[in-house]
GROMACS .gro file of C-alpha atoms in nm:
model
  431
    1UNK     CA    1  -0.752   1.533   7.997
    2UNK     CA    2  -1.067   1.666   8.199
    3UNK     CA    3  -1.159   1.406   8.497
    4UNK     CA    4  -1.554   1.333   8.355
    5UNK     CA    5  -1.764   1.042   8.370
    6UNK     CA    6  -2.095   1.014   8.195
    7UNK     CA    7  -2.253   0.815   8.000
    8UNK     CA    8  -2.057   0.541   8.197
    9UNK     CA    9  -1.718   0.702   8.130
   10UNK     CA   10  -1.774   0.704   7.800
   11UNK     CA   11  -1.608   1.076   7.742
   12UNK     CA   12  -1.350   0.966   7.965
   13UNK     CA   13  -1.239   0.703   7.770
   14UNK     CA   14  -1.229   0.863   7.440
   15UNK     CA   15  -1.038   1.170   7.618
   16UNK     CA   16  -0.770   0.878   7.680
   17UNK     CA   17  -0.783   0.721   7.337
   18UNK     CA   18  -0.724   1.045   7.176
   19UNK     CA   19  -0.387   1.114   7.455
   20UNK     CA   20  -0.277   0.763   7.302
   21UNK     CA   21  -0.317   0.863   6.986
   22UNK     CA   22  -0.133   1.232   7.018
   23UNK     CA   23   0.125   1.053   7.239
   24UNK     CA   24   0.189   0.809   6.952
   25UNK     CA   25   0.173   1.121   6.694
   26UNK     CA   26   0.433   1.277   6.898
   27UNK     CA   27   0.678   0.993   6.918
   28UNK     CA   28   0.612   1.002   6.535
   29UNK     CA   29   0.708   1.339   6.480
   30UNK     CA   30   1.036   1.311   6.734
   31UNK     CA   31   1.149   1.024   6.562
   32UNK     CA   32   1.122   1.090   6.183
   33UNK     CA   33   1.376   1.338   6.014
   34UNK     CA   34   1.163   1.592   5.916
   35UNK     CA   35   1.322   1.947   5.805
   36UNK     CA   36   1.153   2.204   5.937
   37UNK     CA   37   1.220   2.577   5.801
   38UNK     CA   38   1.055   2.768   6.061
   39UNK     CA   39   1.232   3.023   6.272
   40UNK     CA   40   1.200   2.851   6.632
   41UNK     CA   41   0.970   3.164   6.732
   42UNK     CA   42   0.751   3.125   6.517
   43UNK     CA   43   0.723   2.716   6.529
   44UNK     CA   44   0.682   2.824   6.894
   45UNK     CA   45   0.393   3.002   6.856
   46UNK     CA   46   0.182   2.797   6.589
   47UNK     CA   47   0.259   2.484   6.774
   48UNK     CA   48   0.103   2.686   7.097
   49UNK     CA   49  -0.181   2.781   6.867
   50UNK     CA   50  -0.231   2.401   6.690
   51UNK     CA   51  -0.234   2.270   7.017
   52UNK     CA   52  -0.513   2.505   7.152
   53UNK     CA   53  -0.728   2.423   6.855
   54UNK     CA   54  -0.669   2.094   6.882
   55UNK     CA   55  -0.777   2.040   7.252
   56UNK     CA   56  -1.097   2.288   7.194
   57UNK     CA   57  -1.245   2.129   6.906
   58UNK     CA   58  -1.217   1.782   7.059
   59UNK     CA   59  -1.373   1.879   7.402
   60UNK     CA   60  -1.594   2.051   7.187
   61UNK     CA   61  -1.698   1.691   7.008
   62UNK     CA   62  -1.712   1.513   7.319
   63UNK     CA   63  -1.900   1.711   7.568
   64UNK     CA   64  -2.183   1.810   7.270
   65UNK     CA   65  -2.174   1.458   7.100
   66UNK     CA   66  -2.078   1.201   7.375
   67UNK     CA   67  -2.419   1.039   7.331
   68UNK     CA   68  -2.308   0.943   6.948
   69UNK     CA   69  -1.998   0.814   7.062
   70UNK     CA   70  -1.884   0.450   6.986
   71UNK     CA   71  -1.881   0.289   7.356
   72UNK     CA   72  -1.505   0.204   7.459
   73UNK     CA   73  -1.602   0.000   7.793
   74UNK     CA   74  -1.911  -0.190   7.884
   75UNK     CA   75  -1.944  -0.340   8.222
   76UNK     CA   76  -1.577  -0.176   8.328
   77UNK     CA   77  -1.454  -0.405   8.061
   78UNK     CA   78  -1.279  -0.252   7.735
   79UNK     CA   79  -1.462  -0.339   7.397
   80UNK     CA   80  -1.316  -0.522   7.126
   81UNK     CA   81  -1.320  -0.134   6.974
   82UNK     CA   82  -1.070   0.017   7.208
   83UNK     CA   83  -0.897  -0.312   7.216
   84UNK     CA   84  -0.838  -0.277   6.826
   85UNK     CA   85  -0.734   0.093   6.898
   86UNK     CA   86  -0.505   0.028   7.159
   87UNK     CA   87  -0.332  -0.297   6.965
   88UNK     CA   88  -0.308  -0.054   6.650
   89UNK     CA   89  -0.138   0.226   6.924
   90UNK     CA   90   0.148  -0.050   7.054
   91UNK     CA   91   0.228  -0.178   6.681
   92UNK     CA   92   0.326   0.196   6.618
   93UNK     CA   93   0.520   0.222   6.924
   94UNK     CA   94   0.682  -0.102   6.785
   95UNK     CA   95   0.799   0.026   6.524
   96UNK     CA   96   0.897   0.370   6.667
   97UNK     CA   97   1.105   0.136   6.930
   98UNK     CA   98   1.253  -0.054   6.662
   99UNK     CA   99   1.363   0.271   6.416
  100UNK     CA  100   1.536   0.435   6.778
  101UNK     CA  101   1.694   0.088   6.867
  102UNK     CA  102   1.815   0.064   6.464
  103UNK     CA  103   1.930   0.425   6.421
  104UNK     CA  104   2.063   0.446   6.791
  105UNK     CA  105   2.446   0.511   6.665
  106UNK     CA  106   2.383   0.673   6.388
  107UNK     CA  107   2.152   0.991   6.467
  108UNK     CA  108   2.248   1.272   6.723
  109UNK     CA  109   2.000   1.506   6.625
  110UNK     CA  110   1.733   1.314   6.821
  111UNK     CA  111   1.774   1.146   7.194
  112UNK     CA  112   1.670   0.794   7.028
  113UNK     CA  113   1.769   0.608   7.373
  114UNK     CA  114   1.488   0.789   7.537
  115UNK     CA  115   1.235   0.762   7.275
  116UNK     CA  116   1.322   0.359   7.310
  117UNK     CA  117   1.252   0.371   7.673
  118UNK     CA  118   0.946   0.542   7.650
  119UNK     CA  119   0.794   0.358   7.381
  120UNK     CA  120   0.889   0.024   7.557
  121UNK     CA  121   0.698   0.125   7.855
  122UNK     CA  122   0.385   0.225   7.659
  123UNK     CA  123   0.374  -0.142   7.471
  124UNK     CA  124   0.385  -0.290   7.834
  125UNK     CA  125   0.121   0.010   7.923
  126UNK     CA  126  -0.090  -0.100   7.625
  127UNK     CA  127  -0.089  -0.481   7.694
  128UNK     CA  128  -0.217  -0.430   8.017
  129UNK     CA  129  -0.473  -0.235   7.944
  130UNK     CA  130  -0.613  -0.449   7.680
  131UNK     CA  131  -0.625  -0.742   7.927
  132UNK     CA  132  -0.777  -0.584   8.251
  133UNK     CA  133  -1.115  -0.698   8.352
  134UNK     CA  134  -1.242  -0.445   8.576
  135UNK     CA  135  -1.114  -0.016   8.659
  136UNK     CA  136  -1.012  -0.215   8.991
  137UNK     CA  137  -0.750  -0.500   8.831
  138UNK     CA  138  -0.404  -0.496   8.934
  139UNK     CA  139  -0.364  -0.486   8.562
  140UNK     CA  140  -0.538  -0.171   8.520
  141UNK     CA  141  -0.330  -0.035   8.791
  142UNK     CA  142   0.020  -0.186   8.661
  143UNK     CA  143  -0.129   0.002   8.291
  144UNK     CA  144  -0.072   0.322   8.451
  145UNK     CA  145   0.249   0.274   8.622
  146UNK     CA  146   0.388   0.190   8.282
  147UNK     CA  147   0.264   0.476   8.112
  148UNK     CA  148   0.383   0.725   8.454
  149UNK     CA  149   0.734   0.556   8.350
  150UNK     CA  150   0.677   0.602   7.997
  151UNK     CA  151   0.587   0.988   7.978
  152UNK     CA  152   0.852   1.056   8.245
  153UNK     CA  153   1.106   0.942   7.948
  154UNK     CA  154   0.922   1.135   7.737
  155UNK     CA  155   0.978   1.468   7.921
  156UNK     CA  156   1.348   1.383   7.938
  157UNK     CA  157   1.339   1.396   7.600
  158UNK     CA  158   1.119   1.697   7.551
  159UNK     CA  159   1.389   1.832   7.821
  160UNK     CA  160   1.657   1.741   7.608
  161UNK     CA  161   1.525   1.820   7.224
  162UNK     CA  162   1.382   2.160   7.344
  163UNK     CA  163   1.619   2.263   7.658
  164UNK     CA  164   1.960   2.123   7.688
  165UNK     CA  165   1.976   2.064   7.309
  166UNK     CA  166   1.927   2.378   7.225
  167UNK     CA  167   2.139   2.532   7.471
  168UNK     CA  168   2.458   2.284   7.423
  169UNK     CA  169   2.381   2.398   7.068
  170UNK     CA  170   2.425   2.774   7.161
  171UNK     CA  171   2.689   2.705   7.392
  172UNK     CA  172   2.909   2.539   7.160
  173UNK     CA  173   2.853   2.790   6.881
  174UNK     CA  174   2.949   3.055   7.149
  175UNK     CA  175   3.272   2.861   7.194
  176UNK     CA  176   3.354   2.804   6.850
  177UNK     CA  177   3.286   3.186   6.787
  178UNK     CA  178   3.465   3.303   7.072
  179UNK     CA  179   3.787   3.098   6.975
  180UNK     CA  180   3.743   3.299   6.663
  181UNK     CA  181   3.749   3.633   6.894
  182UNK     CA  182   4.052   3.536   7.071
  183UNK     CA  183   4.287   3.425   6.760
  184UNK     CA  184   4.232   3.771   6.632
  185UNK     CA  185   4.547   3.980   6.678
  186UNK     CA  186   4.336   4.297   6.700
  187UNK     CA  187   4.150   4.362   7.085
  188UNK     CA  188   3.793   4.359   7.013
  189UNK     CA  189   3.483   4.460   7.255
  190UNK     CA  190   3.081   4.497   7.158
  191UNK     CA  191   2.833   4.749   7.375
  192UNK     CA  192   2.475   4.790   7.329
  193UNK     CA  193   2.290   5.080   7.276
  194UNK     CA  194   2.398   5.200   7.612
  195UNK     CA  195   2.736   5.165   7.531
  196UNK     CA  196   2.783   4.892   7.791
  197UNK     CA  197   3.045   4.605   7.741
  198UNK     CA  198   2.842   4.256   7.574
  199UNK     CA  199   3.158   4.064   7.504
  200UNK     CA  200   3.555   4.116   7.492
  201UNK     CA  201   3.781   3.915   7.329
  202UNK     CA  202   4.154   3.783   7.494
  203UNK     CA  203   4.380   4.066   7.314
  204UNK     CA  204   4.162   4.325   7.418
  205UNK     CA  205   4.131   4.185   7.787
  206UNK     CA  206   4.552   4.161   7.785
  207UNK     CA  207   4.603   4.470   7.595
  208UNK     CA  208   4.407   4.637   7.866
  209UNK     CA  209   4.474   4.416   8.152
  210UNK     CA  210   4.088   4.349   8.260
  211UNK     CA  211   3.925   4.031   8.326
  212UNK     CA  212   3.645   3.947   8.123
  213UNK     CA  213   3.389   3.958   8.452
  214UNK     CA  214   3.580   4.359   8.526
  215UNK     CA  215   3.392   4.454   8.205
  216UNK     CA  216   3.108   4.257   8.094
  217UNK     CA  217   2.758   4.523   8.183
  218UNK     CA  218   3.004   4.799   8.252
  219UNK     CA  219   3.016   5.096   8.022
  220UNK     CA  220   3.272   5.124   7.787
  221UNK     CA  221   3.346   5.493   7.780
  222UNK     CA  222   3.399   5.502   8.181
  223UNK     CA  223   3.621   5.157   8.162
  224UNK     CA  224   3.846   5.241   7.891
  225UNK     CA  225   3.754   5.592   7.699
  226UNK     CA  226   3.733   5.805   8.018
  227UNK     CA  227   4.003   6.051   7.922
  228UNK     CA  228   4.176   6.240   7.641
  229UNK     CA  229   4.525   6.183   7.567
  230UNK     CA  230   4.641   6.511   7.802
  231UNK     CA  231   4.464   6.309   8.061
  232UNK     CA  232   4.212   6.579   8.039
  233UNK     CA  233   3.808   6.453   8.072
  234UNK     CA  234   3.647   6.372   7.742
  235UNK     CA  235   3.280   6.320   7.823
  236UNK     CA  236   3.039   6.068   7.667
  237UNK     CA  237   2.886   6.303   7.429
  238UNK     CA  238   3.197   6.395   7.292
  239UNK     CA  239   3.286   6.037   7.212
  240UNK     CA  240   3.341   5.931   6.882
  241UNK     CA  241   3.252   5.575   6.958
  242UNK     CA  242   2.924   5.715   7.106
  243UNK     CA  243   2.836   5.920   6.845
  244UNK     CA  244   2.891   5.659   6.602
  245UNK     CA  245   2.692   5.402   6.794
  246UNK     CA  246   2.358   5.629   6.820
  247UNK     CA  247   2.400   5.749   6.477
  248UNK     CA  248   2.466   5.415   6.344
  249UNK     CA  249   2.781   5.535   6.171
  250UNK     CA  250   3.125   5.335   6.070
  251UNK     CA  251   3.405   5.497   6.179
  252UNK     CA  252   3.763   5.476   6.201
  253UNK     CA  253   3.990   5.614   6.422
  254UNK     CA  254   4.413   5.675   6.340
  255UNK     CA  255   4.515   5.795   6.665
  256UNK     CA  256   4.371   5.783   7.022
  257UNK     CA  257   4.387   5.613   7.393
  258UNK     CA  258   4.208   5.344   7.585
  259UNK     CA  259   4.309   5.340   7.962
  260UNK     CA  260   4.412   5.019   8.130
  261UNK     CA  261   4.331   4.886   8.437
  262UNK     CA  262   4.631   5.003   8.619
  263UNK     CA  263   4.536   5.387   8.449
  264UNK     CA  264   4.807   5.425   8.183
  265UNK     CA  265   4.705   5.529   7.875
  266UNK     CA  266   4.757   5.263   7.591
  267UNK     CA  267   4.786   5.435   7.196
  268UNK     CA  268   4.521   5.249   6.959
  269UNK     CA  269   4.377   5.300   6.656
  270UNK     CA  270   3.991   5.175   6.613
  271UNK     CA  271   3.700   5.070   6.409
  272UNK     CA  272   3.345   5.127   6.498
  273UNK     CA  273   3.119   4.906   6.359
  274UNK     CA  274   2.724   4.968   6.432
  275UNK     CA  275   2.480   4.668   6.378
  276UNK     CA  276   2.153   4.534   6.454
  277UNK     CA  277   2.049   4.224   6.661
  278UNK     CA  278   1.724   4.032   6.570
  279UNK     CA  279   1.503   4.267   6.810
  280UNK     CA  280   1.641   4.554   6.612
  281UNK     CA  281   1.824   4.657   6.910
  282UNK     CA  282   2.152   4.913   6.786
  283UNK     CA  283   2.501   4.823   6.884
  284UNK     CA  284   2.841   4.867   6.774
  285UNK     CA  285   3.155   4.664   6.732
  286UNK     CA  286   3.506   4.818   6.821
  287UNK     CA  287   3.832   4.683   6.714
  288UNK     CA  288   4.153   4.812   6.796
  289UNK     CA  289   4.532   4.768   6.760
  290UNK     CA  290   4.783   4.894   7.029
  291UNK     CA  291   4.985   5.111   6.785
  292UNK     CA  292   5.275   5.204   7.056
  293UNK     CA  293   5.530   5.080   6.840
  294UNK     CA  294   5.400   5.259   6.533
  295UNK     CA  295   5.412   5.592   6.766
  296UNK     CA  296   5.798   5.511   6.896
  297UNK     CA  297   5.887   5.478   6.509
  298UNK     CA  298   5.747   5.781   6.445
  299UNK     CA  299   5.921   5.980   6.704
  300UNK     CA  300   6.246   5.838   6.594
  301UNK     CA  301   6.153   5.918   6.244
  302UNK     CA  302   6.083   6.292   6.368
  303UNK     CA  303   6.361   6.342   6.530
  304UNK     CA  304   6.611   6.140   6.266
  305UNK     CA  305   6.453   6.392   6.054
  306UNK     CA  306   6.513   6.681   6.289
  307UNK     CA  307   6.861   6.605   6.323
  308UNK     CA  308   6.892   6.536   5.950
  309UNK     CA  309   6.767   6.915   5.905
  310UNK     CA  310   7.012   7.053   6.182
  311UNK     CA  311   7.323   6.876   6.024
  312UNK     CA  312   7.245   7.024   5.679
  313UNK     CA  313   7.207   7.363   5.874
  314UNK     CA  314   7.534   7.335   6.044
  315UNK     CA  315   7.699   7.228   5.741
  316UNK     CA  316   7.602   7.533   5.562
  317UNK     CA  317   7.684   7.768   5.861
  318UNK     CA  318   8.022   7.576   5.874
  319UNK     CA  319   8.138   7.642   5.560
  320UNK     CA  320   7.983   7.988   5.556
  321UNK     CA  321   8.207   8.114   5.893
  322UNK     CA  322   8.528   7.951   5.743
  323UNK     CA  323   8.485   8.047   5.435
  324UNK     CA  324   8.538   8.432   5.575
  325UNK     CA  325   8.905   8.309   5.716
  326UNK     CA  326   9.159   8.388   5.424
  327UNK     CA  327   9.349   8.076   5.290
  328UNK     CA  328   9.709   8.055   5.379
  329UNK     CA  329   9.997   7.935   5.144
  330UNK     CA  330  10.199   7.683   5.277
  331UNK     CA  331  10.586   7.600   5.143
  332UNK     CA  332  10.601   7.283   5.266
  333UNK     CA  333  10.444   6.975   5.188
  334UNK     CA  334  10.158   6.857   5.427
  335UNK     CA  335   9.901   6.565   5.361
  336UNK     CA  336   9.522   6.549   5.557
  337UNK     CA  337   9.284   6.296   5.550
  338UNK     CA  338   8.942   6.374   5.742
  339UNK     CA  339   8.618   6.182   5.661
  340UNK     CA  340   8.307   6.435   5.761
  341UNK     CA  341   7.976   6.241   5.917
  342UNK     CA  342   7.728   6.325   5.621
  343UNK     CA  343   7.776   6.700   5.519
  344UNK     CA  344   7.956   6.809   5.878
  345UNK     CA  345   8.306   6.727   5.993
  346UNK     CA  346   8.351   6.732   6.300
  347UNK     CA  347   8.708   6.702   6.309
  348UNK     CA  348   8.905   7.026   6.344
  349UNK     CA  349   9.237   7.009   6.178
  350UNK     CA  350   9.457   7.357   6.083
  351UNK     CA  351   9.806   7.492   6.017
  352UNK     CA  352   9.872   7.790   6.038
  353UNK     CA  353  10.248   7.923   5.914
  354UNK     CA  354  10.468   8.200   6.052
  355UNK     CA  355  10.781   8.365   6.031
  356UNK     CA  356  10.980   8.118   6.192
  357UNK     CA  357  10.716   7.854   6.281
  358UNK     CA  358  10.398   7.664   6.185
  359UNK     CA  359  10.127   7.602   6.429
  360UNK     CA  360   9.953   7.306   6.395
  361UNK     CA  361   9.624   7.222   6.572
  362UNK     CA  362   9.408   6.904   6.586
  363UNK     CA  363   9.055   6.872   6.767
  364UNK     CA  364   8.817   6.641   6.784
  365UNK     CA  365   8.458   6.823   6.864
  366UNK     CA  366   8.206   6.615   7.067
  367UNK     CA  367   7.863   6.677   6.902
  368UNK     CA  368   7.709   6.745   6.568
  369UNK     CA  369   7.535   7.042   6.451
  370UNK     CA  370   7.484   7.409   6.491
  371UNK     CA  371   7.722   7.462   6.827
  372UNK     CA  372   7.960   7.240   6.680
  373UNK     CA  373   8.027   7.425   6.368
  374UNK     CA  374   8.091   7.738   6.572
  375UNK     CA  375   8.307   7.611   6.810
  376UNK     CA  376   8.524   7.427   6.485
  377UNK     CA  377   8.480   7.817   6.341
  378UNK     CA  378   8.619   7.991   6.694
  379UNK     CA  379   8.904   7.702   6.706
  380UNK     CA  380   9.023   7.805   6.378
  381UNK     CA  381   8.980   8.188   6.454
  382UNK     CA  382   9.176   8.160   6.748
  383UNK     CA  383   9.458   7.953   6.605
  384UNK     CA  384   9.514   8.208   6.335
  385UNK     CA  385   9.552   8.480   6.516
  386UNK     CA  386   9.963   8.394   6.569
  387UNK     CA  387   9.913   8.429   6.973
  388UNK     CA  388  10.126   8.232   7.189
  389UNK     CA  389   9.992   7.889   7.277
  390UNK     CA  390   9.876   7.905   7.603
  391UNK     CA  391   9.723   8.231   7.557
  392UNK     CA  392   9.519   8.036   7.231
  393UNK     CA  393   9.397   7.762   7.432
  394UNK     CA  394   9.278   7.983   7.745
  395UNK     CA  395   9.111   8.215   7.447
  396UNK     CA  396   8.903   7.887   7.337
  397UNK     CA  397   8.842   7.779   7.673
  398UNK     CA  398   8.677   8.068   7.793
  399UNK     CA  399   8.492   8.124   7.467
  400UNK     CA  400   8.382   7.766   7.547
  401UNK     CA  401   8.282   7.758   7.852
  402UNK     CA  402   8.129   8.101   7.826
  403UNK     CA  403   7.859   8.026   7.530
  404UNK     CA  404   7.862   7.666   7.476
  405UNK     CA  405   7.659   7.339   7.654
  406UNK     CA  406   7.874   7.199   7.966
  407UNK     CA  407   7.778   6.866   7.823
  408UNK     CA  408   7.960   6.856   7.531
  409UNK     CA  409   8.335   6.871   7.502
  410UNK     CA  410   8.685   6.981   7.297
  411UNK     CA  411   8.987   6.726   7.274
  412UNK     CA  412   9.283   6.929   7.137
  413UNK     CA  413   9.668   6.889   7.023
  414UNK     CA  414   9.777   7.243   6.929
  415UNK     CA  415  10.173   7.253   6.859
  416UNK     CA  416  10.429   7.504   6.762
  417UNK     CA  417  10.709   7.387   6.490
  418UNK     CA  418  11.052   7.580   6.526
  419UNK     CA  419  11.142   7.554   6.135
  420UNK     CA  420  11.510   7.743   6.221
  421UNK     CA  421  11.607   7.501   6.543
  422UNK     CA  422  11.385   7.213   6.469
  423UNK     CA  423  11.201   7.163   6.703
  424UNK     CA  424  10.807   7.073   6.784
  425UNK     CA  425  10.652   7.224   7.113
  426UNK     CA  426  10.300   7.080   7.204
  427UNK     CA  427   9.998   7.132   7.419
  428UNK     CA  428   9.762   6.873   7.528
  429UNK     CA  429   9.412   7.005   7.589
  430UNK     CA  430   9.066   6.933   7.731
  431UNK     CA  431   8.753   7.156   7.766
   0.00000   0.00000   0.00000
């Protein structure tokens, strides 16, 4: 309100008046529930606008029409006019004090304790300014103390309906969103248009071993995406997450690496999801699962699949070689029983008859596959040939040690069966 007295404070007075009456307005429109379906922006800015209007067309009236104006005061003493005015102004803080007292308990959307304060003061403002006698009564002065009271109650609650209201609102929505985030079982992250970090979620903070503050308005790509998964550079403009975030592309990703904290790579699959805030500002969304596991399984599978591949191999050579060793008819009767893992056996069992004797060999062949098969094939070979034990067994030991692994191993009986004497000769052996 401008500080102006003519016409014997005339403007002055109706400058206050009309504060009483927006004051009252104001209380009106904090304390009724009306819905308002305006983007806050944009209530922002016509409310800036109304209130410019507002305050230029009544200085406007004032200062070019003062001397048509119904006097408020004569002789320092308030008419019976702006004693009807002021009246009419405390019976609707009345009844704005009684709706906030009424409603206390049962509205949170407004701060109805303040708006009770406030309007209490002004009625106590309002009677003493209707009973004053002169600008100098104490009354005049105790007027305004009320009202400093009452408006300072009435920025709390412009504090609280248009600050901290707002913000607890924001604050808790934050919350409730970033429990969301967290319960996720996929690591998730957001960048900007400059690819640095916005938010991170809990997975993707353990999964990588970062603390939320280690990544928030860092970039992304030099954080997590630095390097390829040789350990080899990949640079930014070879990034698929950067590519997709300028182009505004969705991707998805089956097999890369982030890098965590402690600079060991971590296997993930991702999602890159570009979107637009309200400014129209581009971003992009990235989720990701840690798909170690997935890779262990398929190495296992691989090489279950390898080995699957050699067995069937050796099988084949196996009963290729022995299949070149002719068949020998033997007179007596002789029962075997050996079980082969899949398609190879592994257990070498012959008998091999003679003049006088039958040789008999057992062996047990540590290892599967391709070398196994031959050295089952060379055991066989060797037995047949009707040399004298010892010189068999040095025959398959040199052959063994000669060609085959040093890791694997032979356990062999090999015996010689007198059939004229009766009598069983045997050789223990391991190579």
């Amino acid at each position: 309100m401008p500080i102006v007295l003519l016409d014997e404070y005339t403007v002055t007075t109706w400058f206050w008046i009309m504060a009483r009456f927006t004051e009252v307005v104001a209380f009106s429109l904090l304390i009724l529930p009306f819905s308002i379906k305006v983007v806050p922006s944009d209530l922002r800015s016509l409310s800036y606008m109304m209130s410019t209007v507002y305050t230029l067309l009544l200085s406007f009236i004032f200062f070019t029409q003062y001397e048509h104006l119904v006097p408020l005061l004569q002789n320092e003493q308030p008419t019976a006019f702006k004693n009807a005015l002021e009246y009419s102004f405390a019976l609707l803080h009345l009844i704005i004090f009684i709706i906030a007292i009424r409603y206390y308990k049962h509205d949170e959307q407004v701060d109805r304790k303040n708006i009770a304060f406030a309007s209490f003061l002004l009625i106590l403002s309002t009677l003493s300014l209707v009973t004053y006698q002169s600008l100098t009564d104490l009354n005049h002065f105790v007027a305004h103390v009320f009202k400093l009271l009452g408006y300072v109650y009435l920025l709390r609650i412009v504090f609280y309906q248009y600050g901290k209201k707002p913000l607890d609102k924001i604050e808790q929505l934050s919350n409730r969103y970033l429990k969301l985030l967290n319960t996720m079982g996929e690591g998730m992250y957001g960048i900007d248009i400059e690819g640095k970090i916005i938010f991170v979620n809990d997975p993707a903070k353990k999964l990588l071993g970062y603390r939320e503050d280690e990544l928030i308005g860092r970039s992304a790509h030099l954080s997590i995406h630095h390097s390829k998964v040789d350990g080899s550079s990949l640079h930014e403009e070879e990034c698929p997450i950067r590519k997709a975030t300028i182009s505004g592309e969705q991707i998805y990703i089956t097999d890369d690496v982030f890098w965590s904290k402690e600079g060991k790579p971590v296997p993930v699959e991702y999602y890159v999801r570009p979107f637009l805030d309200e400014k129209g500002n581009l971003g992009s969304i990235i989720t990701f699962n840690d798909i170690s596991e997935r890779k262990k399984l398929e190495t296992l599978e691989q090489r279950h699949q390898a080995f699957q591949h050699e067995i069937s191999v050796a099988a084949r050579v196996q009963r290729s070689l022995l299949s070149t060793i002719p068949m020998l008819r033997i007179q007596n009767e002789v029962g075997i029983v050996s079980l082969p893992y899949h398609e190879l056996n592994g257990d070498f069992h012959t008998i091999f008859p003679e003049d006088h004797n039958t040789t008999i060999a057992i062996a047990d062949v540590c290892g599967k596959g391709i070398p196994a098969a031959i050295q089952m094939t060379m055991m066989k070979f060797a037995v047949e040939q009707g040399l004298p034990l010892h010189q068999t067994l040095a025959q398959i030991n040199t052959f063994f040690n000669t060609h085959m692994d040093h890791s694997s191993f032979i356990t062999m009986l090999i015996g010689k069966y007198d059939r004229d004497n009766m009598t069983f000769s045997l050789f223990i052996c391991w190579s």
